[in-house]
Coordinates of C-alpha atoms in Angstrom, one line a residue:
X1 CA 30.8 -34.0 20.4
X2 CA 30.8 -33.9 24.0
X3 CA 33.9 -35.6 26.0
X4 CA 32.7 -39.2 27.5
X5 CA 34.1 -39.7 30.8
X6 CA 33.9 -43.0 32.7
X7 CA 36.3 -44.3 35.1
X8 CA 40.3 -45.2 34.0
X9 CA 41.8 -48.6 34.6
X10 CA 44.6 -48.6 32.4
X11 CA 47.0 -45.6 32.0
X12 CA 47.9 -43.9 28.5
X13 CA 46.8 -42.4 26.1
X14 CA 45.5 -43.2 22.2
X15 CA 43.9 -42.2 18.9
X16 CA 42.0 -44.6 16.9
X17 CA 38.4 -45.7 15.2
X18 CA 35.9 -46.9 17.0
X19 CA 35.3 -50.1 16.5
X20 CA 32.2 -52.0 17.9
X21 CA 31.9 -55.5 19.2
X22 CA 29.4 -57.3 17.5
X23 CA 26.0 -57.8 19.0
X24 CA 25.8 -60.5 21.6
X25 CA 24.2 -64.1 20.3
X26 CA 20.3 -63.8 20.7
X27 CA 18.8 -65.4 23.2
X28 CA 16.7 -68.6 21.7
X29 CA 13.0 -68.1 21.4
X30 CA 11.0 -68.8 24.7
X31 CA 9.2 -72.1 24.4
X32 CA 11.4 -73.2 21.0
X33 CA 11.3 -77.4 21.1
X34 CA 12.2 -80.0 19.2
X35 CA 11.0 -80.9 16.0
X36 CA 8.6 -84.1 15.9
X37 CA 10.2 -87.3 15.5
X38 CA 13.8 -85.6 16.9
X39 CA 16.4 -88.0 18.2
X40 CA 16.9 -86.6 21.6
X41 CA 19.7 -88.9 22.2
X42 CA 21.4 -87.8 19.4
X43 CA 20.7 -83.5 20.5
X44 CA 22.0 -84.5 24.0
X45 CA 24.9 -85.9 21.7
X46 CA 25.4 -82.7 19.6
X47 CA 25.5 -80.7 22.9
X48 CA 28.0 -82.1 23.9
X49 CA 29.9 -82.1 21.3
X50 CA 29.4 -78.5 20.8
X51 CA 30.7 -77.6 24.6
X52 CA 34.0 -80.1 23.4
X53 CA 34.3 -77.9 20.2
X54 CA 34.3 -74.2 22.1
X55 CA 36.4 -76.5 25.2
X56 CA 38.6 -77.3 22.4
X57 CA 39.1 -73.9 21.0
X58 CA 39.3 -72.2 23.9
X59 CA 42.1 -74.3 25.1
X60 CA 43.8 -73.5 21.7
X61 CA 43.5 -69.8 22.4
X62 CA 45.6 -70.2 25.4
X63 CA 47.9 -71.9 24.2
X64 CA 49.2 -68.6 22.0
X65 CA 48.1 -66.4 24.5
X66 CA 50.4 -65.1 27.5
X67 CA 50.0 -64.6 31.8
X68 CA 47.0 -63.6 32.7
X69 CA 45.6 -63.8 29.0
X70 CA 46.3 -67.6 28.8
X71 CA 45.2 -68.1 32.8
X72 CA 41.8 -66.6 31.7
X73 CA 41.0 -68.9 29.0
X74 CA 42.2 -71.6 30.7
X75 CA 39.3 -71.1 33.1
X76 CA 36.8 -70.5 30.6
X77 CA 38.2 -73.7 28.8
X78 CA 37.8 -75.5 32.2
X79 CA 34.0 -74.0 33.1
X80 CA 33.1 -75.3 28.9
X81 CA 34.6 -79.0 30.1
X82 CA 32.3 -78.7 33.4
X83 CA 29.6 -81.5 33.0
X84 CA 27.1 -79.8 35.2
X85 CA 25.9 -77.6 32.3
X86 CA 25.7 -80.0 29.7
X87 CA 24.3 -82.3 32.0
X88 CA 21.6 -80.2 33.1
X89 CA 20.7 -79.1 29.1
X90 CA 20.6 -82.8 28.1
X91 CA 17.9 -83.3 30.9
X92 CA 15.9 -80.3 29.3
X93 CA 15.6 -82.0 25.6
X94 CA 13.5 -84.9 27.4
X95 CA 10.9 -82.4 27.9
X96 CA 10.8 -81.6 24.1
X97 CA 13.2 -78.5 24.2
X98 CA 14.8 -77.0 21.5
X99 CA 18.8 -78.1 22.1
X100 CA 20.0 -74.2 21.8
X101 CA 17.2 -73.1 24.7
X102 CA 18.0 -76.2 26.8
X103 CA 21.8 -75.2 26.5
X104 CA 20.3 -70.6 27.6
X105 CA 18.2 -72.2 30.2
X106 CA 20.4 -74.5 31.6
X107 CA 23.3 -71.5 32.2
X108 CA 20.9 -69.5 33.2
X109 CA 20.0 -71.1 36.1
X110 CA 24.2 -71.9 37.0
X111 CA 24.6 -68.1 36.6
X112 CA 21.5 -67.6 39.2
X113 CA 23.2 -70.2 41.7
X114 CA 26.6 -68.9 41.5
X115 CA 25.4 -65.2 41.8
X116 CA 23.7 -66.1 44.8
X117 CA 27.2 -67.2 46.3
X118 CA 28.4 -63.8 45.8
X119 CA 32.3 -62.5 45.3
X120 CA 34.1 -64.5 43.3
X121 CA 31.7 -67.0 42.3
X122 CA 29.4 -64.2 41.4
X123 CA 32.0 -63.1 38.9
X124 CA 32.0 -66.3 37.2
X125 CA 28.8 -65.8 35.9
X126 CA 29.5 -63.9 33.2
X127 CA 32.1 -66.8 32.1
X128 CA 28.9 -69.0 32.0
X129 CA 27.6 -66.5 29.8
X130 CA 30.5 -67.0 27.6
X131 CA 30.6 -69.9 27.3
X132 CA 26.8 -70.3 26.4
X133 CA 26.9 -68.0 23.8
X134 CA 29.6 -70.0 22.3
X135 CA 28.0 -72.9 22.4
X136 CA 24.8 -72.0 21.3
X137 CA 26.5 -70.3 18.2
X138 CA 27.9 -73.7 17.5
X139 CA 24.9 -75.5 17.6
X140 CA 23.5 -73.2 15.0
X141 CA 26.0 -72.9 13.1
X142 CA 27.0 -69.3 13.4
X143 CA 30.7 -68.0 14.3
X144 CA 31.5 -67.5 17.6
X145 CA 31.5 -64.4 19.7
X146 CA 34.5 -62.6 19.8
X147 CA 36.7 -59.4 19.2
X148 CA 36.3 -58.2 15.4
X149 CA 39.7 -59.1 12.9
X150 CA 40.4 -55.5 12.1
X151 CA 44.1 -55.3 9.5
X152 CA 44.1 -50.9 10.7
X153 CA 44.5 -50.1 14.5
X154 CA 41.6 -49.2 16.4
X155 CA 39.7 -48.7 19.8
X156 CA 37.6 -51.3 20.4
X157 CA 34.2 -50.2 22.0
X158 CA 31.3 -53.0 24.3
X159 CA 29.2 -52.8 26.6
X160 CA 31.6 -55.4 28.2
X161 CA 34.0 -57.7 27.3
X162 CA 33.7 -61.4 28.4
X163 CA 37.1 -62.4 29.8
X164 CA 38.1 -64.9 27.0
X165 CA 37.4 -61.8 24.9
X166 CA 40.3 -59.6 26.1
X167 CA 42.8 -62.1 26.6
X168 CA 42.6 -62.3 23.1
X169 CA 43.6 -59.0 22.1
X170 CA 46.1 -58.1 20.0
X171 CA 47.7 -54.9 21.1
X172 CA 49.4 -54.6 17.7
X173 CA 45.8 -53.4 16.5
X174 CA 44.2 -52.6 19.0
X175 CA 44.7 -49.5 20.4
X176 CA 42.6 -48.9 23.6
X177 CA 39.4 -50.5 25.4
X178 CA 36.1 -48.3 26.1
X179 CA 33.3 -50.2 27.9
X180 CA 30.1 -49.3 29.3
X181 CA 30.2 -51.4 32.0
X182 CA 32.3 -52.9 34.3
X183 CA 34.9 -51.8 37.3
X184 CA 38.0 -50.9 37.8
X185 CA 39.0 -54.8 39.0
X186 CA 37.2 -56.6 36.3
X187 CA 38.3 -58.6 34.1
X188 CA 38.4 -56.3 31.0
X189 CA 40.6 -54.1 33.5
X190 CA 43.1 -56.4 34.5
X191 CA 44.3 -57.8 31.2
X192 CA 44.0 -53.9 29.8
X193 CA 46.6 -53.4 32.3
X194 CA 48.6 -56.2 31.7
X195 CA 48.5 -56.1 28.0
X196 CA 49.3 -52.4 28.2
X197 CA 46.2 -51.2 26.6
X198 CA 44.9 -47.7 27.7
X199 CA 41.6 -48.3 29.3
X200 CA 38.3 -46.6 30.9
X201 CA 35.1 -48.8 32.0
X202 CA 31.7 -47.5 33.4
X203 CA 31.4 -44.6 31.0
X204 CA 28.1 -44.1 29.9
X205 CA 27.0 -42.8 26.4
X206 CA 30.2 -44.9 24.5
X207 CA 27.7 -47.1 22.6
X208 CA 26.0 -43.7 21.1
X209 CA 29.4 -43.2 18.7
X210 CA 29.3 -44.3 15.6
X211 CA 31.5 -46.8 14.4
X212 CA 35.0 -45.1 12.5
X213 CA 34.7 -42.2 14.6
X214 CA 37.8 -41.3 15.8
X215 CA 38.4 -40.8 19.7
X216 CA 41.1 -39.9 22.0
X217 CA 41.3 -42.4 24.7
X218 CA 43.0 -41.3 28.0
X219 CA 43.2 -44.2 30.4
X220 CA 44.8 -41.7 33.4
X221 CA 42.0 -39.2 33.4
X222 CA 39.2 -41.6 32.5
X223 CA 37.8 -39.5 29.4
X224 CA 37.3 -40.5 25.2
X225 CA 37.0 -37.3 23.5
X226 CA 35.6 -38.1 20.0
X227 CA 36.9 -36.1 17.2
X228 CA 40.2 -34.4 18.7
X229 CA 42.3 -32.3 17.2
X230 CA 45.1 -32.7 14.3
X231 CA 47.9 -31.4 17.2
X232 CA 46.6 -33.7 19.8
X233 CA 46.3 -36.5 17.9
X234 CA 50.4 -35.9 16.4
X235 CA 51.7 -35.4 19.9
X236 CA 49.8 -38.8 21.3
X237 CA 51.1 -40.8 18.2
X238 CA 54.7 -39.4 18.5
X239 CA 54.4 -40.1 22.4
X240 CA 53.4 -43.8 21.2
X241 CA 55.7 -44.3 18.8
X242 CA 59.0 -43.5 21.2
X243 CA 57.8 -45.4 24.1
X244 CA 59.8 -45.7 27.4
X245 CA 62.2 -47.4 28.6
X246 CA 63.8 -48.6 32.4
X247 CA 67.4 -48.3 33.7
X248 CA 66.3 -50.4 36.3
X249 CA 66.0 -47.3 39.7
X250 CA 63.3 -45.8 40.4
X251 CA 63.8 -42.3 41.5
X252 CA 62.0 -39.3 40.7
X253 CA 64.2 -36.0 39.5
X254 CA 66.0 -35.1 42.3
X255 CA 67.3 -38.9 42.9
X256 CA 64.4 -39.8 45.5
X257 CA 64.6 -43.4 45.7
X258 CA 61.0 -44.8 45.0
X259 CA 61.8 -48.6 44.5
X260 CA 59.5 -50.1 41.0
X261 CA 59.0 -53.5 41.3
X262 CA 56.4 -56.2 39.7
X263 CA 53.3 -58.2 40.6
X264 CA 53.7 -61.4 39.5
X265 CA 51.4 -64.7 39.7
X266 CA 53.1 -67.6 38.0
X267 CA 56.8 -68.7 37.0
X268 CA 55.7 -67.0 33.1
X269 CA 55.4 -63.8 34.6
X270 CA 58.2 -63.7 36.8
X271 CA 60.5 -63.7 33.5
X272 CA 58.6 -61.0 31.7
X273 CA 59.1 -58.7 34.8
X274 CA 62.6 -59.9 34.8
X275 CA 62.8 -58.9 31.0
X276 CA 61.6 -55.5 31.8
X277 CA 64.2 -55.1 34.3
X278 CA 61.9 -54.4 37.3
X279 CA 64.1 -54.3 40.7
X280 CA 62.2 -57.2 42.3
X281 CA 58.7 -58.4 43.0
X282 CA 56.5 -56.7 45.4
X283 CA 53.5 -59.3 45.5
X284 CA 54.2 -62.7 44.4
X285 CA 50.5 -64.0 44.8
X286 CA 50.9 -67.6 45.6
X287 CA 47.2 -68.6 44.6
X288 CA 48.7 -70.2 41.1
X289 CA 49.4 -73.4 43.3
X290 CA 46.1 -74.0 44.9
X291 CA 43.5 -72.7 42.7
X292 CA 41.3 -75.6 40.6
X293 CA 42.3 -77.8 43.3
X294 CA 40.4 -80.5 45.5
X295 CA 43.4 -80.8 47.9
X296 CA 46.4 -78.9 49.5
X297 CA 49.4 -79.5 47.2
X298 CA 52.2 -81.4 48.9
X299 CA 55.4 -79.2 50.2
X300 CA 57.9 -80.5 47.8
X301 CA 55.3 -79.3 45.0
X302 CA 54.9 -75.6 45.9
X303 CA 58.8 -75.5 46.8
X304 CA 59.2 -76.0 43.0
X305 CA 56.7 -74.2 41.7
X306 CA 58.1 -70.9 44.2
X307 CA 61.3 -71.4 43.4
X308 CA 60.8 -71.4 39.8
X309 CA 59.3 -67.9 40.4
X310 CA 62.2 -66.4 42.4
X311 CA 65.2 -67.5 40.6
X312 CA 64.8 -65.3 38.2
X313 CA 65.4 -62.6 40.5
X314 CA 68.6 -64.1 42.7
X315 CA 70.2 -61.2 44.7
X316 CA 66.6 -59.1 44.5
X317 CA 64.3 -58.6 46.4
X318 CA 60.8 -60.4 46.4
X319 CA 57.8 -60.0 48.3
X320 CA 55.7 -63.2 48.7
X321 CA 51.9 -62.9 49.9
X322 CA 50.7 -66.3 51.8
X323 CA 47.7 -67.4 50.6
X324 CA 45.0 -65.5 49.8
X325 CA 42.3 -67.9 50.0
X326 CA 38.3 -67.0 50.4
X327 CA 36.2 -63.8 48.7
X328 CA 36.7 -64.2 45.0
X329 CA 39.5 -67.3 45.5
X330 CA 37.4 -69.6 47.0
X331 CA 39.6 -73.2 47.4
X332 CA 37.3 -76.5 48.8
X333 CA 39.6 -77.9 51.2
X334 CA 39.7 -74.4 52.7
X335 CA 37.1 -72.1 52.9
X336 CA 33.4 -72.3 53.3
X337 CA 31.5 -71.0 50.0
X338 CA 28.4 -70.9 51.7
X339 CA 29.5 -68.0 53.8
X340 CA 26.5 -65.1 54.0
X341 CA 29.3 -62.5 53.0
X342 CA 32.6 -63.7 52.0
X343 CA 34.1 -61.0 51.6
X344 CA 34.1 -60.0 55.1
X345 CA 33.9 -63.9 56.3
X346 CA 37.1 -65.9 56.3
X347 CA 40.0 -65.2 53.8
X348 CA 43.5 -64.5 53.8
X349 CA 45.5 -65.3 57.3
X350 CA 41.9 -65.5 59.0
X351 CA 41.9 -69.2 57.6
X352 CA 45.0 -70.0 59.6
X353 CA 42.6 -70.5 62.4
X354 CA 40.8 -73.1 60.9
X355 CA 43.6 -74.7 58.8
X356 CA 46.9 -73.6 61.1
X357 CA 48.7 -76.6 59.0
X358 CA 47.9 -75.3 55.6
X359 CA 49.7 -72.1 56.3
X360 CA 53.0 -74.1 58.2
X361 CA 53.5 -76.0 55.4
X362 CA 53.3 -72.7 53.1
X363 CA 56.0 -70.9 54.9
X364 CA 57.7 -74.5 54.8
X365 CA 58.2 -74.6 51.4
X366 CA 58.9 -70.4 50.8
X367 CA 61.9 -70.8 53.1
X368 CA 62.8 -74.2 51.5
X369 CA 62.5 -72.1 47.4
X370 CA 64.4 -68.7 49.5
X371 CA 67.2 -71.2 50.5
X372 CA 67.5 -72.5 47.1
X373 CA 67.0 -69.2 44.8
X374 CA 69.6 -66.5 45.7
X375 CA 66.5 -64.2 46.5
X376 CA 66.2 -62.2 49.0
X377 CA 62.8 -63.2 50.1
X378 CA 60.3 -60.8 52.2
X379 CA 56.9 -62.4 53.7
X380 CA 53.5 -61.2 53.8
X381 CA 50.2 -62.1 55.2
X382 CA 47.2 -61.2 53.4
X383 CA 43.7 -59.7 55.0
X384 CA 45.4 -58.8 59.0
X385 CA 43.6 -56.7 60.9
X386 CA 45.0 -56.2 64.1
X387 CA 48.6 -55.5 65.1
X388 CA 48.3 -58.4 67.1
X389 CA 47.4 -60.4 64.5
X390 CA 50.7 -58.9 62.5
X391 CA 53.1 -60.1 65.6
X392 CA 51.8 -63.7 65.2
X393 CA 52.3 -64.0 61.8
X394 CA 55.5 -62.9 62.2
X395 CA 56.3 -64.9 64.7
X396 CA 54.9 -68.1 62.6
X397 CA 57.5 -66.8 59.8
X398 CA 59.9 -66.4 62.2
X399 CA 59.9 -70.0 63.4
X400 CA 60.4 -71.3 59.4
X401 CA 63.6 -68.9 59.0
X402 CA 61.6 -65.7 57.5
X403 CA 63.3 -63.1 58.8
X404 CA 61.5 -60.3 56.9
X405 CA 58.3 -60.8 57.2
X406 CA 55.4 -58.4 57.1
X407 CA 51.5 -57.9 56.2
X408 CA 48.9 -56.7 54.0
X409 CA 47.4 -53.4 54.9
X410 CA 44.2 -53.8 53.2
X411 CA 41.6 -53.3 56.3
X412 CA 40.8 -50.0 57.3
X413 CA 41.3 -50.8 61.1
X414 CA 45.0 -52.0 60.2
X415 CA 45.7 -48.8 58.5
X416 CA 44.4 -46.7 61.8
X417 CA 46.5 -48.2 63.9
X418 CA 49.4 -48.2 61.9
X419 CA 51.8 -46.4 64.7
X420 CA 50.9 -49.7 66.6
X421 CA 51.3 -52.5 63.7
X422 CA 55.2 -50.8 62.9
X423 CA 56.6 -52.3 65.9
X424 CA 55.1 -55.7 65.0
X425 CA 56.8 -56.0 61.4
X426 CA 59.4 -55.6 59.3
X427 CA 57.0 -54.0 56.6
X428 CA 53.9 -53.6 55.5
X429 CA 52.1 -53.4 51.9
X430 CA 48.6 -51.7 50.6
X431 CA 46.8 -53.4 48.7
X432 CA 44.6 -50.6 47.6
X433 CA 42.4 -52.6 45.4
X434 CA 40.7 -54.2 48.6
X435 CA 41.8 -50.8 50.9
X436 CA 39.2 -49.3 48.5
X437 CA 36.5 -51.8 48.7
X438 CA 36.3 -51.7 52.4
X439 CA 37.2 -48.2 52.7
X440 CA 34.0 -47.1 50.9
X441 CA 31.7 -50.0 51.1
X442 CA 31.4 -51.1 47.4
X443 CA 32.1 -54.3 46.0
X444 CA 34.7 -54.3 43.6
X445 CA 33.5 -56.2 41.7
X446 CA 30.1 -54.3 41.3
X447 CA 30.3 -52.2 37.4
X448 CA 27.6 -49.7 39.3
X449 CA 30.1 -48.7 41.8
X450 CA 32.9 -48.3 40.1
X451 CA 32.9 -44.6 40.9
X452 CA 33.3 -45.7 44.6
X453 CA 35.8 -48.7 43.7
X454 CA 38.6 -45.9 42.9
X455 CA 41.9 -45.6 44.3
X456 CA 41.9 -41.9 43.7
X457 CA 39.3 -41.8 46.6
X458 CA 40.6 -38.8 49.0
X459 CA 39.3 -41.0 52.1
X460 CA 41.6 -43.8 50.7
X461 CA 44.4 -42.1 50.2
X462 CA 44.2 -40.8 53.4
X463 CA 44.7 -44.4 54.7
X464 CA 47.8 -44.8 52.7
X465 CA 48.8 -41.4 54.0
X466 CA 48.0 -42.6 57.6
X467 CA 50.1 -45.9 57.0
X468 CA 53.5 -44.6 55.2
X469 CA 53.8 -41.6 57.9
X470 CA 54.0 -44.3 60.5
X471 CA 56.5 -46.4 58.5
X472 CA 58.3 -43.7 58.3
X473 CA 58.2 -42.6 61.7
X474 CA 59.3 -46.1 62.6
X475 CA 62.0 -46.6 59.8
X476 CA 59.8 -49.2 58.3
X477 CA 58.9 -49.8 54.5
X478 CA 55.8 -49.3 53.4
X479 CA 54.8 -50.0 49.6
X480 CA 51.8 -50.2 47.8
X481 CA 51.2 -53.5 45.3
X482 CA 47.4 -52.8 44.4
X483 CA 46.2 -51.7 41.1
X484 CA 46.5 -48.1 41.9
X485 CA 50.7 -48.0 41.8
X486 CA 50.5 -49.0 37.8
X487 CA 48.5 -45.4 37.3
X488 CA 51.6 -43.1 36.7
X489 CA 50.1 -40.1 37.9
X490 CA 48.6 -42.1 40.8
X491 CA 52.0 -43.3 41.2
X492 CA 53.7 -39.8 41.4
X493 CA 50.6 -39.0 44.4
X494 CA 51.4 -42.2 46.4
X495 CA 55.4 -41.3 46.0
X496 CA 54.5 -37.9 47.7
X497 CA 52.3 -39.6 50.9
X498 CA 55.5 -41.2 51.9
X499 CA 55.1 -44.8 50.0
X500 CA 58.8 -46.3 49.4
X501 CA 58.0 -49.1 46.6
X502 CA 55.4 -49.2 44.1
X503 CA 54.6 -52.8 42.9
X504 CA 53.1 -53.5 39.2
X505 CA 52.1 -55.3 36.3
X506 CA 55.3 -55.0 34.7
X507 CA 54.2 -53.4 31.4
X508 CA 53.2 -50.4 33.5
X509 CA 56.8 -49.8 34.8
X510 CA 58.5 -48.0 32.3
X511 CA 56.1 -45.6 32.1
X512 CA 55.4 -45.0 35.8
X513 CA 59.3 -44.5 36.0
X514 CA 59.4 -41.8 33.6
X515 CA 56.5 -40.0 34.8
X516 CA 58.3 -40.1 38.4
X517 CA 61.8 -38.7 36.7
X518 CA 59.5 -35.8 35.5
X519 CA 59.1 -34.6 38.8
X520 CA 61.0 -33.6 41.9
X521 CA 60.2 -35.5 45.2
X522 CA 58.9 -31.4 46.5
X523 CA 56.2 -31.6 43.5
X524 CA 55.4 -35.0 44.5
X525 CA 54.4 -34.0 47.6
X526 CA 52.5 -30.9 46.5
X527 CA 50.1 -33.1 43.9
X528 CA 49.6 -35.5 46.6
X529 CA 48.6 -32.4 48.8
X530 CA 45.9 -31.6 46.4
X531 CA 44.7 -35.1 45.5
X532 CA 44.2 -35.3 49.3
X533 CA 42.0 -31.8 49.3
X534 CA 40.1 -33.1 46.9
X535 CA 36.5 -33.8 47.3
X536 CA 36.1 -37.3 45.3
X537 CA 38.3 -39.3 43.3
X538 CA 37.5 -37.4 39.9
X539 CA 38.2 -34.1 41.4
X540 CA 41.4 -35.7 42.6
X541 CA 42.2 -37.0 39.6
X542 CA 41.9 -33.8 37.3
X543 CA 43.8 -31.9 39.8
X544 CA 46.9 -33.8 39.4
X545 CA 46.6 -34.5 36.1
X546 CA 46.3 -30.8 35.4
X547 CA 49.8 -29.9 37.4
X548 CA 51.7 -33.0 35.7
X549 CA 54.0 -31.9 33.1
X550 CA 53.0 -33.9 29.8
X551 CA 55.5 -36.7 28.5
X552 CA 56.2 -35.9 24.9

């Protein structure tokens, strides 16, 4: 059978069964109502009952389930509590509706409003989804959606994965992730990554398979080739079964220093990047404090919560992003959800201008934790697009004791003038997940672009070129903390365009370390020569991948 090749999110390779997620729960029959006589109190009643029960359960799930896993479901568990949809399928039964329908109609027309809001709130539809199907299965007494209980190993194969889905996973069993939708920043994506899981999303003809075929999933070059070979198949197991391991400097062959450090979002998953023995943190995302929130949170209580997150790395190095508010983080005391295009409107340090104090009392209570922590604490503003821009912020850092202070290169214009914006900071960071986005005008969060909505885009990593040559012209660091550094091959490309620190999910370090000490910093160069010839991001990609010696 023909090779299947979609896009790669999640580095690695594996060999397993297909296994296929079950059909999704069927849509109630148009025009279904109650039965004569029915209690419609008591239906409104069971409705309810049923969003407590998959509430309930979900909340259970997250309990066992770790970082982003657990933060997932948590959500879900929060958007099954929300009275609104309940609320608005109770009103349904009084016109004689069937309670399932009531419950599909009702989400139906949440998912149209919050699709309409675009970006992040667009995304949440599919949790509505979720969390209808789960209810309706409920209420007719079926079992819930979910990933199949398999005892053997397998590849798990879907259309798409509803985020409560994948964060429960079990990477002991299974082995890789193959959807047919989706983009590289979904949600299916980002727990892949995080669990470790090779992954690819976007390829087209996975559902034609048959279930126990046996594929070879390559998360790096994007491809499932079904029936491989008995030699392929030993040297991917053996690969999988010695795993890798970090001495805790990254370098590649020759001793070129290429720092590895972790993205972290929460005090859980500062310690597993501790455990891993990453050399610091190159994004702390601070959103963890804000987020579900009707107000600021005081000083004093983001001082904890911060320093809770650096301790753990006293004497390191760790790079905290200011808020990141606005797009697909929308906070009400904040930023304006009504907002034609978010996310082009207001985000990041833009909503500084509107809420000056809500950033002050930020960089208030990251010097308060640095003072406190032993860490050696670097600060960045997210979504800058001017150098001038850059100088204030560092001057606002500045006046709170932040001495190393920086920004976000995630704006193409930032990235063009990057000669200017060195003299402005101490450092700068790509965040090539939003680099991309604006770089090549698709929405990543958009399955049907996630072609575009690739890191290995030539035009993109001439940005990142663009931005480390001035660093380095100006004896300035310049790291990358976006999805792309996790992709070891990626990783060995970005090394040779001059980046100085590549920042993580922590699971991917290892790896990415060992497939930097297979090379010499000459060869890193010379594949990110040809990635940059390239003429899109799959021609890039198999170019590099072809020149990388295998590790085995």
């Amino acid at each position: 059978m023909a090779v299947i090749s979609g896009v790669g999110v999640s580095s690695g390779r594996a060999v397993g069964p297909v296994v296929r997620m079950p059909d999704p729960v069927a849509e109630p029959p148009a025009g279904a109502t109650l039965g004569e006589g029915a209690d419609v109190a008591a239906e409104g009643a069971r409705i309810a009952a049923a969003a407590e029960q998959v509430r309930a359960d979900l909340e259970r799930r997250a309990s066992s389930a770790h970082g982003d896993g657990a933060a997932v479901l948590e959500a879900t568990a929060l958007m099954a509590a929300d009275p609104a949809l309940v609320t608005a399928a109770q009103t349904k039964l009084a016109d004689g509706t069937a309670a399932a329908r009531a419950v599909w109609e009702a989400a139906g027309e949440v998912q149209a409003m919050l699709e309409s809001l675009g970006g992040y709130m667009a995304e949440r539809a599919r949790d509505v989804a979720d969390v209808r199907d789960r209810i309706v299965a409920v209420l007719d007494g079926r079992p819930a959606p979910g990933v199949p209980e398999r005892l053997e190993p397998f590849v798990l194969v879907a259309h798409d994965l509803a985020p409560a889905d994948t964060a429960t996973l079990d990477p002991a069993t299974c082995l890789a992730l193959v959807t047919e939708g989706g983009g590289p920043t979904s949600h299916t994506a980002i727990l892949a990554r995080a669990l470790g899981l090779p992954a690819v999303v976007a390829a087209p003809g996975i559902l034609d398979l048959a279930e126990g075929t046996v594929v070879l999933v390559d998360g790096g070059t994007g491809t499932v080739e079904p029936d491989p070979v008995a030699d392929v198949i030993a040297q991917v197991q053996a690969a999988a079964a010695r795993g890798w391991t970090f001495d805790g400097t990254g370098r590649t062959a020759d001793g070129h220093r290429v720092q590895l450090l972790a993205n972290v979002g929460d005090p859980k998953g500062a310690a597993a990047a501790a455990d891993v023995g990453a050399e610091g943190v190159g994004l702390f995302r601070t959103e963890f404090c804000f987020l579900d929130r009707a107000e600021e949170p005081s000083v004093d209580e983001q001082t904890a919560q911060y320093t809770a997150v650096l301790e753990p790395f006293a004497g390191k190095k760790v790079v905290v992003r200011t808020l990141d508010a606005g797009a697909d983080k929308p906070l009400p005391f904040l930023t304006d959800t009504s907002e034609a295009n978010p996310a082009l409107g207001v985000r990041g340090y833009r909503t500084a201008l509107r809420h000056p104090e809500v950033l002050d009392h930020q960089l208030e209570a990251i010097a308060r934790a640095c003072d406190t922590s032993g860490a050696d604490v670097w600060v960045m503003a997210p979504m800058v697009s001017t150098p001038a821009e850059a100088a204030d912020f560092v001057a606002r850092a500045g006046a709170f004791g932040l001495a190393t202070a920086g920004v976000m290169v995630e704006v193409p214009a930032l990235a063009l003038t990057a000669d200017a914006l060195m003299a402005q900071v101490a450092f700068a960071s790509i965040g090539t997940n939003d680099l991309t986005q604006y770089a090549m005008a698709a929405d990543r969060l958009l399955g049907e672009l996630a072609v575009l909505s690739d890191g290995w885009q030539p035009a993109v990593l001439r940005l990142v070129h663009l931005t480390a040559e001035a660093g380095l012209q100006s004896d300035r660091p310049v790291g990358v903390c976006g999805e792309a550094a996790a992709d070891p091959a990626l990783a060995v490309v970005l090394a040779g365009l001059g980046v100085t620190s590549l920042s993580m999910t922590a699971r991917a370090i290892p790896e990415v370390a060992a497939t930097l000490l297979s090379v010499t910093r000459a060869e890193c160069v010379r594949l990110a020569e040809l990635a940059l010839a390239a003429p899109d991001a799959r021609s890039a990609r198999a170019a590099v991948h072809a020149e990388l010696p295998p590790l085995v």
